[in-house]
Amino acid sequence: MTTKILMVCLGNICRSPLAEGILKSKIDSAKVFVDSAGTGGYHIGKKPDNRSILIGKEYGIDIEHQRCRQFSSQDFKDFDVIYAMDRNNYKALVHFAQNADEISKIRLLLDEVDLKVKEVPDPYYDDMEKFDEVFHLIDKACTAIAENLNKI
Ligand code: 4NP
């Protein structure tokens, strides 16, 4: 059976496309399906932010083919685990959820790792240094997720 994992941020152009690309690079696509979406609908159909594309390239992760989509209530049915990048995304997802089963699928991405920081910061109004920090935070969490999936 395939495990289905959805990465969620606000815009689906900066953080969650990186989370999708990074996790995909660490798992067997025959066993794990990974996608991403945004709680907001500002950039639907667009490519990821150029700065996310660039930082991905720097570390060998190609996300240029991805296209932005908005989270929908169907995602609660289609996915097993839904990772929020920050607490605002988490709250928005809880707000969309219609029952306890759906709420139980929502997790904060950085809860997968033991770090002081609990949220992947929104880098949209920041610089490449922030995108680099975001990449490494996501990468640590995705390593932990992939290790746990390999134990199943
Ligand atoms: P993301 O970053 O949630 O990591 O994709 C953002 C992208 C766009 C906006 C905010 C955050 N925006 O306000 O358009």
mmCIF file of C-alpha atoms and ligand atoms in Angstrom:
data_model
loop_
_atom_site.group_PDB
_atom_site.id
_atom_site.type_symbol
_atom_site.label_atom_id
_atom_site.label_comp_id
_atom_site.label_asym_id
_atom_site.label_seq_id
_atom_site.Cartn_x
_atom_site.Cartn_y
_atom_site.Cartn_z
ATOM 1 C CA MET A 1 0.000 0.000 0.000
ATOM 2 C CA THR A 2 1.244 3.487 -0.839
ATOM 3 C CA THR A 3 1.661 6.034 1.934
ATOM 4 C CA LYS A 4 0.440 9.441 0.789
ATOM 5 C CA ILE A 5 2.047 12.548 2.239
ATOM 6 C CA LEU A 6 1.013 16.152 1.569
ATOM 7 C CA MET A 7 3.261 19.145 2.340
ATOM 8 C CA VAL A 8 1.391 22.397 3.016
ATOM 9 C CA CYS A 9 2.411 26.054 3.384
ATOM 10 C CA LEU A 10 0.594 29.317 2.642
ATOM 11 C CA GLY A 11 1.491 30.032 -0.989
ATOM 12 C CA ASN A 12 2.733 26.629 -2.253
ATOM 13 C CA ILE A 13 5.526 28.469 -4.019
ATOM 14 C CA CYS A 14 8.356 28.680 -1.454
ATOM 15 C CA ARG A 15 8.385 26.083 1.364
ATOM 16 C CA SER A 16 6.049 23.218 0.465
ATOM 17 C CA PRO A 17 7.426 22.750 -3.097
ATOM 18 C CA LEU A 18 10.874 22.320 -1.512
ATOM 19 C CA ALA A 19 9.421 19.923 1.064
ATOM 20 C CA GLU A 20 7.803 17.912 -1.756
ATOM 21 C CA GLY A 21 11.027 17.788 -3.800
ATOM 22 C CA ILE A 22 13.280 17.006 -0.842
ATOM 23 C CA LEU A 23 11.099 14.201 0.543
ATOM 24 C CA LYS A 24 10.677 12.702 -2.955
ATOM 25 C CA SER A 25 14.483 12.546 -3.235
ATOM 26 C CA LYS A 26 14.664 10.388 -0.086
ATOM 27 C CA ILE A 27 11.865 7.858 -0.623
ATOM 28 C CA ASP A 28 10.863 5.066 -2.989
ATOM 29 C CA SER A 29 8.154 6.549 -5.211
ATOM 30 C CA ALA A 30 6.593 3.099 -5.612
ATOM 31 C CA LYS A 31 5.861 3.074 -1.876
ATOM 32 C CA VAL A 32 5.348 6.733 -0.992
ATOM 33 C CA PHE A 33 3.389 9.395 -2.887
ATOM 34 C CA VAL A 34 4.318 12.999 -2.075
ATOM 35 C CA ASP A 35 2.517 16.172 -3.144
ATOM 36 C CA SER A 36 2.232 19.772 -1.932
ATOM 37 C CA ALA A 37 -0.440 22.473 -1.717
ATOM 38 C CA GLY A 38 -1.062 25.933 -0.271
ATOM 39 C CA THR A 39 -3.761 27.075 2.135
ATOM 40 C CA GLY A 40 -3.955 30.319 0.113
ATOM 41 C CA GLY A 41 -4.914 30.607 -3.543
ATOM 42 C CA TYR A 42 -2.730 33.503 -4.684
ATOM 43 C CA HIS A 43 -0.409 31.637 -7.046
ATOM 44 C CA ILE A 44 -2.451 28.739 -8.464
ATOM 45 C CA GLY A 45 -0.877 27.233 -11.615
ATOM 46 C CA LYS A 46 2.428 29.061 -11.123
ATOM 47 C CA LYS A 47 5.916 27.580 -10.884
ATOM 48 C CA PRO A 48 7.653 27.648 -7.501
ATOM 49 C CA ASP A 49 9.363 30.904 -6.488
ATOM 50 C CA ASN A 50 12.684 31.326 -8.368
ATOM 51 C CA ARG A 51 14.572 31.472 -5.078
ATOM 52 C CA SER A 52 13.195 28.047 -4.066
ATOM 53 C CA ILE A 53 14.058 26.675 -7.507
ATOM 54 C CA LEU A 54 17.616 28.064 -7.122
ATOM 55 C CA ILE A 55 18.239 26.762 -3.619
ATOM 56 C CA GLY A 56 16.876 23.357 -4.638
ATOM 57 C CA LYS A 57 19.251 23.284 -7.630
ATOM 58 C CA GLU A 58 22.168 24.145 -5.368
ATOM 59 C CA TYR A 59 21.532 20.924 -3.451
ATOM 60 C CA GLY A 60 20.534 18.769 -6.442
ATOM 61 C CA ILE A 61 16.745 18.965 -6.002
ATOM 62 C CA ASP A 62 14.764 19.917 -9.124
ATOM 63 C CA ILE A 63 11.368 21.483 -8.338
ATOM 64 C CA GLU A 64 10.944 23.589 -11.492
ATOM 65 C CA HIS A 65 8.295 21.273 -12.991
ATOM 66 C CA GLN A 66 5.964 21.686 -9.999
ATOM 67 C CA ARG A 67 2.823 23.829 -10.273
ATOM 68 C CA CYS A 68 1.052 25.559 -7.411
ATOM 69 C CA ARG A 69 -2.312 24.281 -6.248
ATOM 70 C CA GLN A 70 -4.604 25.158 -3.362
ATOM 71 C CA PHE A 71 -5.410 22.733 -0.557
ATOM 72 C CA SER A 72 -8.912 21.261 -0.826
ATOM 73 C CA SER A 73 -11.088 19.263 1.575
ATOM 74 C CA GLN A 74 -10.638 16.236 -0.732
ATOM 75 C CA ASP A 75 -6.979 16.199 0.361
ATOM 76 C CA PHE A 76 -8.089 14.985 3.797
ATOM 77 C CA LYS A 77 -9.512 11.891 2.085
ATOM 78 C CA ASP A 78 -6.631 11.384 -0.351
ATOM 79 C CA PHE A 79 -3.656 11.741 2.033
ATOM 80 C CA ASP A 80 -2.515 9.826 5.123
ATOM 81 C CA VAL A 81 -0.371 12.575 6.628
ATOM 82 C CA ILE A 82 -0.588 16.325 6.031
ATOM 83 C CA TYR A 83 2.441 18.338 7.147
ATOM 84 C CA ALA A 84 2.067 22.045 7.903
ATOM 85 C CA MET A 85 5.192 24.222 7.627
ATOM 86 C CA ASP A 86 4.125 26.624 10.386
ATOM 87 C CA ARG A 87 1.469 27.090 13.054
ATOM 88 C CA ASN A 88 -0.660 29.385 10.885
ATOM 89 C CA ASN A 89 -0.835 26.711 8.174
ATOM 90 C CA TYR A 90 -1.601 24.152 10.913
ATOM 91 C CA LYS A 91 -4.470 26.264 12.246
ATOM 92 C CA ALA A 92 -5.856 26.843 8.742
ATOM 93 C CA LEU A 93 -5.835 23.077 8.099
ATOM 94 C CA VAL A 94 -7.545 22.330 11.433
ATOM 95 C CA HIS A 95 -10.163 24.912 10.452
ATOM 96 C CA PHE A 96 -10.788 23.064 7.127
ATOM 97 C CA ALA A 97 -11.036 19.668 8.832
ATOM 98 C CA GLN A 98 -14.506 18.215 9.292
ATOM 99 C CA ASN A 99 -13.912 15.486 11.856
ATOM 100 C CA ALA A 100 -11.404 14.029 14.334
ATOM 101 C CA ASP A 101 -10.018 11.599 11.743
ATOM 102 C CA GLU A 102 -9.124 14.497 9.440
ATOM 103 C CA ILE A 103 -7.599 16.517 12.305
ATOM 104 C CA SER A 104 -5.484 13.509 13.307
ATOM 105 C CA LYS A 105 -3.752 13.586 9.890
ATOM 106 C CA ILE A 106 -2.356 17.111 10.426
ATOM 107 C CA ARG A 107 1.162 17.497 11.839
ATOM 108 C CA LEU A 108 3.703 20.269 12.181
ATOM 109 C CA LEU A 109 6.651 19.301 9.923
ATOM 110 C CA LEU A 110 9.326 20.186 12.472
ATOM 111 C CA ASP A 111 7.671 17.977 15.126
ATOM 112 C CA GLU A 112 9.491 15.180 13.272
ATOM 113 C CA VAL A 113 12.838 16.482 14.544
ATOM 114 C CA ASP A 114 14.209 17.590 17.890
ATOM 115 C CA LEU A 115 15.086 21.221 17.168
ATOM 116 C CA LYS A 116 14.538 24.437 19.138
ATOM 117 C CA VAL A 117 12.720 25.927 16.172
ATOM 118 C CA LYS A 118 9.245 24.478 15.661
ATOM 119 C CA GLU A 119 8.182 26.277 12.473
ATOM 120 C CA VAL A 120 9.686 26.578 8.998
ATOM 121 C CA PRO A 121 9.816 30.396 8.619
ATOM 122 C CA ASP A 122 8.030 32.068 5.706
ATOM 123 C CA PRO A 123 10.930 33.222 3.453
ATOM 124 C CA TYR A 124 8.778 35.093 0.898
ATOM 125 C CA TYR A 125 9.798 38.628 1.991
ATOM 126 C CA ASP A 126 13.333 37.563 2.919
ATOM 127 C CA ASP A 127 16.639 36.829 1.141
ATOM 128 C CA MET A 128 18.530 33.780 -0.178
ATOM 129 C CA GLU A 129 20.072 33.202 3.232
ATOM 130 C CA LYS A 130 16.580 32.566 4.602
ATOM 131 C CA PHE A 131 15.843 30.176 1.717
ATOM 132 C CA ASP A 132 19.026 28.298 2.603
ATOM 133 C CA GLU A 133 17.910 28.071 6.263
ATOM 134 C CA VAL A 134 14.458 26.887 5.125
ATOM 135 C CA PHE A 135 16.047 24.230 2.889
ATOM 136 C CA HIS A 136 18.082 22.783 5.763
ATOM 137 C CA LEU A 137 15.179 22.769 8.238
ATOM 138 C CA ILE A 138 12.976 20.939 5.742
ATOM 139 C CA ASP A 139 15.812 18.592 4.817
ATOM 140 C CA LYS A 140 16.308 17.526 8.452
ATOM 141 C CA ALA A 141 12.606 16.797 8.903
ATOM 142 C CA CYS A 142 12.408 14.899 5.596
ATOM 143 C CA THR A 143 15.395 12.748 6.569
ATOM 144 C CA ALA A 144 13.551 11.756 9.762
ATOM 145 C CA ILE A 145 10.300 11.093 7.865
ATOM 146 C CA ALA A 146 12.103 8.948 5.270
ATOM 147 C CA GLU A 147 13.895 6.948 7.983
ATOM 148 C CA ASN A 148 10.597 6.226 9.723
ATOM 149 C CA LEU A 149 8.924 5.253 6.452
ATOM 150 C CA ASN A 150 11.729 2.809 5.694
ATOM 151 C CA LYS A 151 11.025 1.045 9.003
ATOM 152 C CA ILE A 152 7.440 0.245 7.963
HETATM 153 P P1 4NP B 1 5.124 29.908 1.039
HETATM 154 O O1 4NP B 1 5.566 31.443 0.968
HETATM 155 O O2 4NP B 1 3.911 29.861 1.938
HETATM 156 O O3 4NP B 1 6.303 29.226 1.651
HETATM 157 O O4 4NP B 1 4.840 29.480 -0.380
HETATM 158 C C1 4NP B 1 4.692 32.457 0.587
HETATM 159 C C2 4NP B 1 4.456 32.687 -0.742
HETATM 160 C C3 4NP B 1 3.613 33.718 -1.123
HETATM 161 C C4 4NP B 1 3.033 34.513 -0.163
HETATM 162 C C5 4NP B 1 3.252 34.275 1.175
HETATM 163 C C6 4NP B 1 4.088 33.241 1.551
HETATM 164 N N1 4NP B 1 2.206 35.600 -0.549
HETATM 165 O O5 4NP B 1 1.742 36.341 0.336
HETATM 166 O O6 4NP B 1 1.925 35.770 -1.744
#
